[in-house]
PDB file of C-alpha atoms and ligand atoms in Angstrom:
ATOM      1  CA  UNK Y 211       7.959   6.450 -27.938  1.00 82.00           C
ATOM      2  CA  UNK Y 212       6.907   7.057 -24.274  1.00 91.00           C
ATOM      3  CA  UNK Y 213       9.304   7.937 -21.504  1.00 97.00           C
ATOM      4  CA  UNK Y 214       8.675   6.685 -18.130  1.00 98.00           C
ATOM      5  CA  UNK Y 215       8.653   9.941 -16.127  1.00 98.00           C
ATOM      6  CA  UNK Y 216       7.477   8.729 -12.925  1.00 99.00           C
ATOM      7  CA  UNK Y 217       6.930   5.627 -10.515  1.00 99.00           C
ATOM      8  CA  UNK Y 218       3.316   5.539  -8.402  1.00 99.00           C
ATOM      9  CA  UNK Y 219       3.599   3.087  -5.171  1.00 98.00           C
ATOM     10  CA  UNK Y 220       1.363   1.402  -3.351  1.00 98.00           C
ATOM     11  CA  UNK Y 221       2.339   1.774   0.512  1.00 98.00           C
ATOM     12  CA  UNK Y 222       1.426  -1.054   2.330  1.00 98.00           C
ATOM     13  CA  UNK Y 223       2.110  -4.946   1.732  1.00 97.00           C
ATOM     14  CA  UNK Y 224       4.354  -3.217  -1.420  1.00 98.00           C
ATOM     15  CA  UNK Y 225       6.696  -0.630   0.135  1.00 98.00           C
ATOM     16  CA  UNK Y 226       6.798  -3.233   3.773  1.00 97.00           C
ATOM     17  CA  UNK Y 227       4.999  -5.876   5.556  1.00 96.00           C
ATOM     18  CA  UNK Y 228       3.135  -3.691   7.524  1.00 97.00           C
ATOM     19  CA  UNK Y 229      -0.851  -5.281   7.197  1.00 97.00           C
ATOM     20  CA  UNK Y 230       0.038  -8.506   9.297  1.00 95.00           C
ATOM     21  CA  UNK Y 231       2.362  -6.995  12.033  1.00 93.00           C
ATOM     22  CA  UNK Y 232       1.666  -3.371  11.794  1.00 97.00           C
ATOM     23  CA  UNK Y 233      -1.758  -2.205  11.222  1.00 98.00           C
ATOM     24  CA  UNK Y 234      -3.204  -5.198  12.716  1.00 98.00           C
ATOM     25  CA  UNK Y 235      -1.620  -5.225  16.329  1.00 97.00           C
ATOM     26  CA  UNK Y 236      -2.607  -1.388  15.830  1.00 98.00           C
ATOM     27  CA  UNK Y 237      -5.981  -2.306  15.770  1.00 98.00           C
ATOM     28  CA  UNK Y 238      -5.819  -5.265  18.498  1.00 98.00           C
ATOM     29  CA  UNK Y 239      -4.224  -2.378  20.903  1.00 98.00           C
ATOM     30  CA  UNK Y 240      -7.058   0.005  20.499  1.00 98.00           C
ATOM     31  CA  UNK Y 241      -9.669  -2.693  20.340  1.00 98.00           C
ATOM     32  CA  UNK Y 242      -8.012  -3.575  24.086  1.00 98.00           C
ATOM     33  CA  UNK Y 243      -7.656   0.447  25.184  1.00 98.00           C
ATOM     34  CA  UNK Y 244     -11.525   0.736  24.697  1.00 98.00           C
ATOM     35  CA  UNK Y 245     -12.110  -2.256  26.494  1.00 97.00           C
ATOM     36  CA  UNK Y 246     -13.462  -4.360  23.333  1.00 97.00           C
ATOM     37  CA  UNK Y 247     -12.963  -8.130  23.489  1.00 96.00           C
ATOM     38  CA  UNK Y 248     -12.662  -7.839  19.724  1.00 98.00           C
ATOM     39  CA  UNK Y 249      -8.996  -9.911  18.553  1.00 98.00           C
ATOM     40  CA  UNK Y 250      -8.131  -9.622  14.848  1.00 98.00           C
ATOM     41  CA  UNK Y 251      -6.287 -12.843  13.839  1.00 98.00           C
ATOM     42  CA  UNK Y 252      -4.307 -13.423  11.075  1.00 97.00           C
ATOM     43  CA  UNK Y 253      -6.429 -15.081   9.147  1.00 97.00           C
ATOM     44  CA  UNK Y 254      -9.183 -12.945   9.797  1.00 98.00           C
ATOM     45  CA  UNK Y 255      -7.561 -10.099   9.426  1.00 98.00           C
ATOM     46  CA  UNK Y 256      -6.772 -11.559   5.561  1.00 97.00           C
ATOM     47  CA  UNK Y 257     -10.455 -11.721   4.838  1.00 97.00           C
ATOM     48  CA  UNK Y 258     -11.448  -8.220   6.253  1.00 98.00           C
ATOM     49  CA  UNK Y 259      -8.447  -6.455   4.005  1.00 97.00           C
ATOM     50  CA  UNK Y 260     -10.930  -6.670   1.524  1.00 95.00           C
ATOM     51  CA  UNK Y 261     -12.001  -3.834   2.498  1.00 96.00           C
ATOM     52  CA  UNK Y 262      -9.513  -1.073   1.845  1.00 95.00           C
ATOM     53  CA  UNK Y 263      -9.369   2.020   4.107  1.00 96.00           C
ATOM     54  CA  UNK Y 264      -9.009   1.568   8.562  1.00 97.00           C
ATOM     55  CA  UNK Y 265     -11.871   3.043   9.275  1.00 98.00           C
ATOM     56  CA  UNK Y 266     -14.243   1.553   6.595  1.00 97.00           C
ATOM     57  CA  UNK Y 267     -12.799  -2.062   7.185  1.00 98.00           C
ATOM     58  CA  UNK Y 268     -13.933  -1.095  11.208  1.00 98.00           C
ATOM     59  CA  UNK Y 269     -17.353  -0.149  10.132  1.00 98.00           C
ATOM     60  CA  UNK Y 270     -17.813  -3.181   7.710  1.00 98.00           C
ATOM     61  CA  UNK Y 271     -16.470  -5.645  10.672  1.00 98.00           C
ATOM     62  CA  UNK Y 272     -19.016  -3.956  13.376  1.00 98.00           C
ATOM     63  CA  UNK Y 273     -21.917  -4.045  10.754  1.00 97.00           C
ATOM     64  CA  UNK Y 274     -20.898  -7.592   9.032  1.00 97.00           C
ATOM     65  CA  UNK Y 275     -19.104  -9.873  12.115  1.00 97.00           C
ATOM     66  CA  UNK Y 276     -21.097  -8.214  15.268  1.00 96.00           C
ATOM     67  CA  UNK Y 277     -24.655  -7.384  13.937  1.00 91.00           C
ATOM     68  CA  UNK Y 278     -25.532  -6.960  17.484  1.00 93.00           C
ATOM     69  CA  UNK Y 279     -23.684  -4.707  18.828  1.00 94.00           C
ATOM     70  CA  UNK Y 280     -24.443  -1.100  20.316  1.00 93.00           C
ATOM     71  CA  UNK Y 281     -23.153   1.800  21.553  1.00 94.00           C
ATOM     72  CA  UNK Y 282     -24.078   5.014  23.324  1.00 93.00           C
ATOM     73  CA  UNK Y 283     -22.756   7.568  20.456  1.00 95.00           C
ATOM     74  CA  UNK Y 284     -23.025   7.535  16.960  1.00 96.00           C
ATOM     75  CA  UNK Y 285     -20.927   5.158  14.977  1.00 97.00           C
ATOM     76  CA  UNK Y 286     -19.003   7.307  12.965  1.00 97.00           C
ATOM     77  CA  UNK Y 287     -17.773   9.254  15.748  1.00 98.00           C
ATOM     78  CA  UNK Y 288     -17.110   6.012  17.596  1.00 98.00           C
ATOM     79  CA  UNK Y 289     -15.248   4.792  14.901  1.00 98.00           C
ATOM     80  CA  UNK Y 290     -13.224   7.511  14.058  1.00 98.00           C
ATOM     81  CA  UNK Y 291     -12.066   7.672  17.888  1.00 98.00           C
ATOM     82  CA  UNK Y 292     -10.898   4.340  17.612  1.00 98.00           C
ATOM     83  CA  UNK Y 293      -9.010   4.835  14.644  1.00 98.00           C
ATOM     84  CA  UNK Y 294      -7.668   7.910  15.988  1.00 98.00           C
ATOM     85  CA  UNK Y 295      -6.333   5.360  18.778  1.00 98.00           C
ATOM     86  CA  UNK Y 296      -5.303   2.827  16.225  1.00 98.00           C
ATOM     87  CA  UNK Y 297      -3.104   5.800  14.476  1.00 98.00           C
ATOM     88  CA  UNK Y 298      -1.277   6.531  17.513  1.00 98.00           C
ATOM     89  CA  UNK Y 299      -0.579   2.805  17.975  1.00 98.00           C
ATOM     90  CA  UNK Y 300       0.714   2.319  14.760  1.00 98.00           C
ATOM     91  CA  UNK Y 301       2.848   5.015  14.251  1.00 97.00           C
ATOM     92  CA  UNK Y 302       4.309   4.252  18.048  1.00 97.00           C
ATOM     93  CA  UNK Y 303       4.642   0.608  16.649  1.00 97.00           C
ATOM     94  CA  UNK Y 304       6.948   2.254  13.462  1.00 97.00           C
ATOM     95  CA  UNK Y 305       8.882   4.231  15.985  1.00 96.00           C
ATOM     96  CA  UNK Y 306       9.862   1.000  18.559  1.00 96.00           C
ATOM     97  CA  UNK Y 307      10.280  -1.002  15.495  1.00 89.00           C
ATOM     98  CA  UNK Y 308      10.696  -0.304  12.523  1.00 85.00           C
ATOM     99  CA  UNK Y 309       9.101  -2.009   9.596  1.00 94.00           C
ATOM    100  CA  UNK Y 310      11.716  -3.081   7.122  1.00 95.00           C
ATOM    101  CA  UNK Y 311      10.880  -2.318   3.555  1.00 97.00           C
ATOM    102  CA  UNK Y 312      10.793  -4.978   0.608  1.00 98.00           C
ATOM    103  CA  UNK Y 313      13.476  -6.475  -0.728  1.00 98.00           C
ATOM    104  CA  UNK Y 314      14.361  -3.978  -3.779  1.00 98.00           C
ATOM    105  CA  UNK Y 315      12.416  -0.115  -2.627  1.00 98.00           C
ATOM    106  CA  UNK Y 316      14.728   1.212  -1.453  1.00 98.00           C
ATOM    107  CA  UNK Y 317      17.366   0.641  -4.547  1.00 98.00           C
ATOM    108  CA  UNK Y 318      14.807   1.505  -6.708  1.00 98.00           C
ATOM    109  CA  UNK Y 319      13.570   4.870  -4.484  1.00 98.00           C
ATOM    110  CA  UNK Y 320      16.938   5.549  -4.982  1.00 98.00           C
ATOM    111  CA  UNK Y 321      17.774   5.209  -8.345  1.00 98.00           C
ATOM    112  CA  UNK Y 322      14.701   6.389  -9.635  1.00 98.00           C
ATOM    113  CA  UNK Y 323      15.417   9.570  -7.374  1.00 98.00           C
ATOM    114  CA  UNK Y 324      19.286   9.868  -8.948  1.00 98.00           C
ATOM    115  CA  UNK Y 325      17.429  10.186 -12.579  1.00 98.00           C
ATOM    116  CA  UNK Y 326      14.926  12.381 -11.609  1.00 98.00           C
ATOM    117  CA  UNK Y 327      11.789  10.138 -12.130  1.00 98.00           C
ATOM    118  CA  UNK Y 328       9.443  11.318 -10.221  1.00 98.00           C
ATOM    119  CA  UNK Y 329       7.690   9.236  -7.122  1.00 98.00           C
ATOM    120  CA  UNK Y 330       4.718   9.160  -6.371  1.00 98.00           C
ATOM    121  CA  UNK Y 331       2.160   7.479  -3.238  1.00 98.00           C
ATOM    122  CA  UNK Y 332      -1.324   6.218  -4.119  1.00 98.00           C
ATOM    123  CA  UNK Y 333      -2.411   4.935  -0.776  1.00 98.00           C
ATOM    124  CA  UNK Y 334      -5.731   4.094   0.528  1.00 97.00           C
ATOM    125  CA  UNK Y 335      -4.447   4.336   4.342  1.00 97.00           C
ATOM    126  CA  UNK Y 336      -4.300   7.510   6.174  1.00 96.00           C
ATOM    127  CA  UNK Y 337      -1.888  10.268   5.178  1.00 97.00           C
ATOM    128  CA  UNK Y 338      -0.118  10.230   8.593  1.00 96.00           C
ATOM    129  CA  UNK Y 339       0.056   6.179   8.674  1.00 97.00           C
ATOM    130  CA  UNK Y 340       1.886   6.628   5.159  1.00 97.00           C
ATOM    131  CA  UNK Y 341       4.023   9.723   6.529  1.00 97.00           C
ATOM    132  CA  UNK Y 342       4.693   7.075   9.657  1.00 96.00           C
ATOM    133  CA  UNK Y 343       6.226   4.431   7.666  1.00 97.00           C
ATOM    134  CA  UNK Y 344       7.976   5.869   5.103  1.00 97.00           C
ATOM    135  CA  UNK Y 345       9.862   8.526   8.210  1.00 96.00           C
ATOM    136  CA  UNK Y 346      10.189   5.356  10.377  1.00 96.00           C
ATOM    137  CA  UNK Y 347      11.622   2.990   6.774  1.00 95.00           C
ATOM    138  CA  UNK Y 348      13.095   5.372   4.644  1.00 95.00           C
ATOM    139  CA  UNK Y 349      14.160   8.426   7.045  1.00 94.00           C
ATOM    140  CA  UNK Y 350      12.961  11.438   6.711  1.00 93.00           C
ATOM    141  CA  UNK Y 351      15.358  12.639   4.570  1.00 95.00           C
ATOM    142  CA  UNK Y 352      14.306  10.048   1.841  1.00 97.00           C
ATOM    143  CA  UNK Y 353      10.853  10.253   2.189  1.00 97.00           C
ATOM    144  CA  UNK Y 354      11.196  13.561   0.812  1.00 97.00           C
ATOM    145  CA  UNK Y 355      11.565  12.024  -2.620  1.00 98.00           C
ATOM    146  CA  UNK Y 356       8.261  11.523  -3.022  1.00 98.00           C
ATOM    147  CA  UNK Y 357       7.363  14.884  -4.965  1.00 98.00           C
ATOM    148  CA  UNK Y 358       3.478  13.330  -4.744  1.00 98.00           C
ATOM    149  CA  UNK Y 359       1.680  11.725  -1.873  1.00 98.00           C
ATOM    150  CA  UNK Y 360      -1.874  11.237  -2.666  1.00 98.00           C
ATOM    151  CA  UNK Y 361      -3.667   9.141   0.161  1.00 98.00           C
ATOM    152  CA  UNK Y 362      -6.316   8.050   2.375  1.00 95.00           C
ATOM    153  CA  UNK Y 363      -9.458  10.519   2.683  1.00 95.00           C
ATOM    154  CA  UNK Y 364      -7.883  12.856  -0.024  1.00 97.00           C
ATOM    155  CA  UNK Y 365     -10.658  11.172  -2.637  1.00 98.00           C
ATOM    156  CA  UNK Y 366     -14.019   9.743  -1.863  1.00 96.00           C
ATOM    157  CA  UNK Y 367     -13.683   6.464  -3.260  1.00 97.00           C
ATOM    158  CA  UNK Y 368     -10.833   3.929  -2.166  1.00 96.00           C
ATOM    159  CA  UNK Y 369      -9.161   1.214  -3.916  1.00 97.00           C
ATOM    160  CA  UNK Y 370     -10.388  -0.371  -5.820  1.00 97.00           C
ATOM    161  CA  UNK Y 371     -11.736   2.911  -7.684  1.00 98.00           C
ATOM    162  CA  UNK Y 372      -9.110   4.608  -9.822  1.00 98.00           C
ATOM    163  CA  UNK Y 373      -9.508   7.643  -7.890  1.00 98.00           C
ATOM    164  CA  UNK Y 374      -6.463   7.658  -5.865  1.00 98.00           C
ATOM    165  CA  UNK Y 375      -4.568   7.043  -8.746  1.00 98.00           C
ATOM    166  CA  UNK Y 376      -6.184   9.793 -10.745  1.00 98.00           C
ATOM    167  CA  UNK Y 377      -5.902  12.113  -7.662  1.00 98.00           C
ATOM    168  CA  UNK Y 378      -1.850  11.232  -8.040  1.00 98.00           C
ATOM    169  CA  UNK Y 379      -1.937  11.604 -11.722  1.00 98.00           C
ATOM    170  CA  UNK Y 380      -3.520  14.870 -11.476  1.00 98.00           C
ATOM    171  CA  UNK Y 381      -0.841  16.066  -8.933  1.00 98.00           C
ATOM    172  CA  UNK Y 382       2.021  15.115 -10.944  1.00 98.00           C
ATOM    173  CA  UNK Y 383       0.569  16.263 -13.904  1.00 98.00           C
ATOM    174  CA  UNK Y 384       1.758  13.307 -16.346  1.00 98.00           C
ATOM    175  CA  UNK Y 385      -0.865  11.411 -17.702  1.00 98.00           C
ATOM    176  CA  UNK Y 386      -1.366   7.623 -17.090  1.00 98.00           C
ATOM    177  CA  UNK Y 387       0.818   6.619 -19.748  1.00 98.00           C
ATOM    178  CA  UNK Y 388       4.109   8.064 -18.612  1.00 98.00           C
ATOM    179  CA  UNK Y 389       3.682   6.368 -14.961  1.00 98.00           C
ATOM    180  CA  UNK Y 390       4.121   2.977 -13.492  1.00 99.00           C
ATOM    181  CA  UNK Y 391       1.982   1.637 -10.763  1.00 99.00           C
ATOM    182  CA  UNK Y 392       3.408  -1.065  -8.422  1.00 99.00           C
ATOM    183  CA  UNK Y 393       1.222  -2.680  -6.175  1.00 98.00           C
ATOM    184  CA  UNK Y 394       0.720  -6.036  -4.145  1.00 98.00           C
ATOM    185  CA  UNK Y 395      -3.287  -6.135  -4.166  1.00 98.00           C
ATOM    186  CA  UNK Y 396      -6.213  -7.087  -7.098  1.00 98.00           C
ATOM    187  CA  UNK Y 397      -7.816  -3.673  -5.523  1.00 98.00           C
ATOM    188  CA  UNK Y 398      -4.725  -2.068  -6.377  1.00 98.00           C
ATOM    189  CA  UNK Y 399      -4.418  -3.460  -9.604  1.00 98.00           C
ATOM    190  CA  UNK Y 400      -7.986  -2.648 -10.361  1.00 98.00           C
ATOM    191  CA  UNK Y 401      -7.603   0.795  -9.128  1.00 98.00           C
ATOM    192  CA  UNK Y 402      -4.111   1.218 -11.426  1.00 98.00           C
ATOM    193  CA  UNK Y 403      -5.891  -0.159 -14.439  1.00 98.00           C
ATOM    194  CA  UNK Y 404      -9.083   1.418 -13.834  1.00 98.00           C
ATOM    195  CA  UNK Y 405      -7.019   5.157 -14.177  1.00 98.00           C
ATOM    196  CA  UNK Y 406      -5.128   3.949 -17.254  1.00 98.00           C
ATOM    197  CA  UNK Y 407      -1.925   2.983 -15.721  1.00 98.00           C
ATOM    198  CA  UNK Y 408       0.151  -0.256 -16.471  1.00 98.00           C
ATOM    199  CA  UNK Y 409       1.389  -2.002 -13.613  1.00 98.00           C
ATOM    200  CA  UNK Y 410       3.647  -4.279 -11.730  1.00 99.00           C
ATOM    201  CA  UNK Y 411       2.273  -6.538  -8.799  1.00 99.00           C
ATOM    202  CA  UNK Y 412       4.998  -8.217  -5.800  1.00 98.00           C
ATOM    203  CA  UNK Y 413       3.076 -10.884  -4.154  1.00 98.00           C
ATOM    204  CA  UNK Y 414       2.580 -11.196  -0.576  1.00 95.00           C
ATOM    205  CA  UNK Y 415       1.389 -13.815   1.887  1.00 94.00           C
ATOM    206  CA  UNK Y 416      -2.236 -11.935   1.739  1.00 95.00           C
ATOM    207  CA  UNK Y 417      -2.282 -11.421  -1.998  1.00 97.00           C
ATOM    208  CA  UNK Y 418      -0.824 -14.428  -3.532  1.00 96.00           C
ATOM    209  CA  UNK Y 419      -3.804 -16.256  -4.499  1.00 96.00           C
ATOM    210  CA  UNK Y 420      -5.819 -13.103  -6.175  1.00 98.00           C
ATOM    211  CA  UNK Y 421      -6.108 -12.435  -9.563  1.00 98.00           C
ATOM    212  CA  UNK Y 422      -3.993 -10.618 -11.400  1.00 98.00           C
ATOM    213  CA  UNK Y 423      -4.632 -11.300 -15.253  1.00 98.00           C
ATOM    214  CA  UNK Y 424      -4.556  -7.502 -15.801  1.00 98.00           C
ATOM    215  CA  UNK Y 425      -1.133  -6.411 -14.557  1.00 98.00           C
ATOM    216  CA  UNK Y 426       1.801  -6.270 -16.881  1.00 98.00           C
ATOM    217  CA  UNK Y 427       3.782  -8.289 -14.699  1.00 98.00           C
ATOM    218  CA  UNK Y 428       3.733 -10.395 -11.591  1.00 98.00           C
ATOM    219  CA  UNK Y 429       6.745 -11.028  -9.167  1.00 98.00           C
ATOM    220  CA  UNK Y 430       7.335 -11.938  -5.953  1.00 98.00           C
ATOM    221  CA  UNK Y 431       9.363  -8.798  -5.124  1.00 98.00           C
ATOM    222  CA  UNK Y 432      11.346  -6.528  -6.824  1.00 98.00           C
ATOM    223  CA  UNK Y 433      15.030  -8.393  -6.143  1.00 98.00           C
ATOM    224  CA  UNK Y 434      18.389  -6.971  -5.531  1.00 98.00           C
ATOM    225  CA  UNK Y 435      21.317  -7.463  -8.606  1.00 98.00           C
ATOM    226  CA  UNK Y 436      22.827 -10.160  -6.062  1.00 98.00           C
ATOM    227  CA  UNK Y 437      19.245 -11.479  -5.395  1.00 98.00           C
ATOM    228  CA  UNK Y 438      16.979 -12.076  -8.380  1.00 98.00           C
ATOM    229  CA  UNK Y 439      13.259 -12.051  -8.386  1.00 98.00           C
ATOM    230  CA  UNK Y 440      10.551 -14.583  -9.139  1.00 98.00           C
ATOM    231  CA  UNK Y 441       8.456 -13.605 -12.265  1.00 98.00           C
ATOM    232  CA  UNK Y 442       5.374 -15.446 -11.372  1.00 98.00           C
ATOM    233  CA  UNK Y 443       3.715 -13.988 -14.922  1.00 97.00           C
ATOM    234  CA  UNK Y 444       4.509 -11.403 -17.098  1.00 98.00           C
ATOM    235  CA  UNK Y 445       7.741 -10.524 -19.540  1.00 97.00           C
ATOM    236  CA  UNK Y 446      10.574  -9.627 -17.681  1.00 98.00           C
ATOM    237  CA  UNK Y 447      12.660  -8.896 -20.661  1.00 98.00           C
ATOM    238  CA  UNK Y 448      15.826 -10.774 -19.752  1.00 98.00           C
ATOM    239  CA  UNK Y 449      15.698  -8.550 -16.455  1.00 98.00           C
ATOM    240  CA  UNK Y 450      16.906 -10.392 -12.879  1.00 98.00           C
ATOM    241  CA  UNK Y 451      15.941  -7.617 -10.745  1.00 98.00           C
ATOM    242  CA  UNK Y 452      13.305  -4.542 -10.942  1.00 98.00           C
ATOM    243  CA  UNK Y 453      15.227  -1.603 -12.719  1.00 98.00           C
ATOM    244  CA  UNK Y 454      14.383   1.568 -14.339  1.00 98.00           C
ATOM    245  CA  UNK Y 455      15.426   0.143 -17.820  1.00 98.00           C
ATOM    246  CA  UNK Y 456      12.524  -2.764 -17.011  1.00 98.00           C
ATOM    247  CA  UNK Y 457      10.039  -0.090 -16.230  1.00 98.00           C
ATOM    248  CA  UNK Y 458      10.952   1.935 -19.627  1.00 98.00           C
ATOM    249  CA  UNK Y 459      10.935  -1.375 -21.393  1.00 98.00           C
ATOM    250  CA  UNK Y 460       7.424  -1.704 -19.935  1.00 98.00           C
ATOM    251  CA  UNK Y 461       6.072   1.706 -19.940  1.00 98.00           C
ATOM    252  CA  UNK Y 462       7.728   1.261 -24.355  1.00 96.00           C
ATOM    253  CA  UNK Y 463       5.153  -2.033 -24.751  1.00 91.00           C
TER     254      UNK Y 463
HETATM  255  C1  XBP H1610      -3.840  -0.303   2.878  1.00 72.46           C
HETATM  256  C2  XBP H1610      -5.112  -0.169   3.566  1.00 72.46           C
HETATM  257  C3  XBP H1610      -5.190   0.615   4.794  1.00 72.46           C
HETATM  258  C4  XBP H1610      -4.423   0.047   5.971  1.00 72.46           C
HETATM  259  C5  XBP H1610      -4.830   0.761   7.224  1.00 72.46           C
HETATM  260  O1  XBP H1610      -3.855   0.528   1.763  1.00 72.46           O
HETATM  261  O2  XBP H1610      -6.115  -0.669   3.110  1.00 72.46           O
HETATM  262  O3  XBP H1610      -6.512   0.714   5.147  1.00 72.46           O
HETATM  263  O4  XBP H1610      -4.737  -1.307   6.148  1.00 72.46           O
HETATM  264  O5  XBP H1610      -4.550   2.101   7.145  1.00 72.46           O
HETATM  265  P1  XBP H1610      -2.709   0.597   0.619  1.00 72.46           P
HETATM  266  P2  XBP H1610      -5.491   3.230   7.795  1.00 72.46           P
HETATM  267  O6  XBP H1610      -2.268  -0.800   0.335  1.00 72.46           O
HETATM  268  O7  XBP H1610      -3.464   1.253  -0.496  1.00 72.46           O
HETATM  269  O8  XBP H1610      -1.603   1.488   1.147  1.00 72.46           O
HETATM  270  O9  XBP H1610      -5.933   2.696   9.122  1.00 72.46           O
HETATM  271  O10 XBP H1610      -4.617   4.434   7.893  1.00 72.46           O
HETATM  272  O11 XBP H1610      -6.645   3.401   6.851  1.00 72.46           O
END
C-alpha cells in the first residue's frame, strides 16, 4: 500500500488570491513607473494567465496585443527590467497588505507539518514572489515548513510541462506516487499529471470553467471542519473538509 509522504502546492490562485489583486496591480504599477499606457484589466488579465511565468506572459502580451511596438534596447533586457520592477511592487504589495491564504492551507500546512509529511512548492512564478507570499501569509517561521521549494526559472520549461514538478520530485527524493499535487489551474493539472502525480484542484474565479477531467478530485477549496467544501467532481470519501486521511485515502486509490 502507498503512504502519502509528502504534499506538492501550487502557490498562486491555490495557496491565496494573489493573480487578480496581487500580481496584476504589480504589473499595472510598473507598466505606470516606465511610463507605459499599458492597463491590465481583469478580464484581460484572465486571458493572458494562459501563459504561465511574469516575464513570458510580458513578452507574449508585447509580441501578441502590441505588434507594433519598439524600443531602444533589446527585449529581453527590457523585459526583465520591468519585471524586476514588477517584483519589487509585488512583494511591497504583500508587505502593506497581506494576501490572506485559502480557506483550509494553513490547517492543512499545519497538520501535515505536525506528522512530518513533507511540503513541497512547485511554482512557475519567481522564487522571491513565492518567498514574498508565503513570509508575508504564513510568517516566516511557517514558511520554513516547506523542506522543498522548487520554482520559477529553476527548470526551463513552465507549467504546463511536468518539469517543475519533476524538479520538486527530484528534490524530495520520493517518487510521484508518494506525493499529492494541489493546484487551481488545467496547466497545473497538466503539469502534475504529466510528472506522474495525482492531484487535487480548488477552483477559482480564473479557473472555474477549465477542464479538469484528469484530476482526482475537484473542489472549490479545501474547507475548515466548521466549514465544509464543495466537491465539484471527484470522490471525497465521506470527507467534509481536506485532511491528511483524504489525501492517504487518495494517494491508497
Ligand atoms: C503563477 C504564475 C506566475 C505569476 C507571476 O504560477 O504563472 O507567473 O502570475 O509571477 P503558479 P512571476 O500558479 O505556478 O504559482 O512574475 O514571479 O513570474
Amino acid at each position: 500500500m502507498m503512504t502519502l509522504k509528502a504534499l506538492i502546492f501550487d502557490v498562486d490562485g491555490t495557496l491565496a488570491q494573489t493573480e487578480k489583486h496581487g500580481h496584476r496591480v504589480a504589473f499595472n504599477l510598473a507598466f505606470q513607473k516606465a511610463g507605459l499606457s499599458w492597463q491590465w484589466d481583469i478580464d484581460l488579465y484572465g486571458d493572458l494567465l494562459e501563459i504561465g511565468g511574469g516575464k513570458e506572459r510580458l513578452r507574449h502580451y508585447i509580441t501578441h496585443y502590441l505588434p507594433e511596438f519598439t524600443i531602444n534596447e533589446p527585449l529581453d533586457q527590457f523585459i526583465l527590467s520591468l519585471h524586476r520592477q514588477k517584483t519589487i511592487y509585488y512583494r511591497q504589495l504583500l508587505v502593506n497588505n497581506a494576501i490572506p491564504l485559502r480557506l483550509g492551507v494553513k490547517r492543512l500546512i499545519t497538520e501535515a507539518y505536525n506528522q512530518n509529511i513533507k511540503l513541497a512548492i512547485a511554482s512557475t512564478a519567481s522564487l522571491e514572489n513565492v518567498k514574498a507570499l508565503l513570509d508575508t501569509s504564513l510568517g516566516e517561521e511557517m514558511s520554513k515548513y516547506f523542506e522543498v521549494i522548487a520554482a520559477g526559472d529553476m527548470v526551463k520549461n513552465k507549467k504546463p510541462a511536468a518539469d517543475i514538478y519533476l524538479l520538486a520530485l527530484e528534490k524530495l527524493n520520493l517518487s510521484s506516487g508518494e506525493c499529492l499535487a494541489i493546484e487551481d489551474t488545467n496547466q497545473g493539472l497538466i503539469a502534475a499529471t504529466q510528472a506522474g502525480l495525482k492531484t487535487v484542484i480548488t477552483i477559482n474565479d480564473y479557473s472555474k470553467n477549465q477542464n479538469f477531467d484528469d484530476a482526482f478530485l475537484v473542489l472549490n477549496s479545501l474547507g475548515e471542519p466548521d466549514l465544509f467544501f464543495q466537491v465539484i467532481k471527484g470522490n471525497n470519501y465521506h470527507h467534509d473538509y481536506f485532511n491528511l486521511e483524504l489525501a492517504q485515502k487518495i494517494i491508497e486509490n
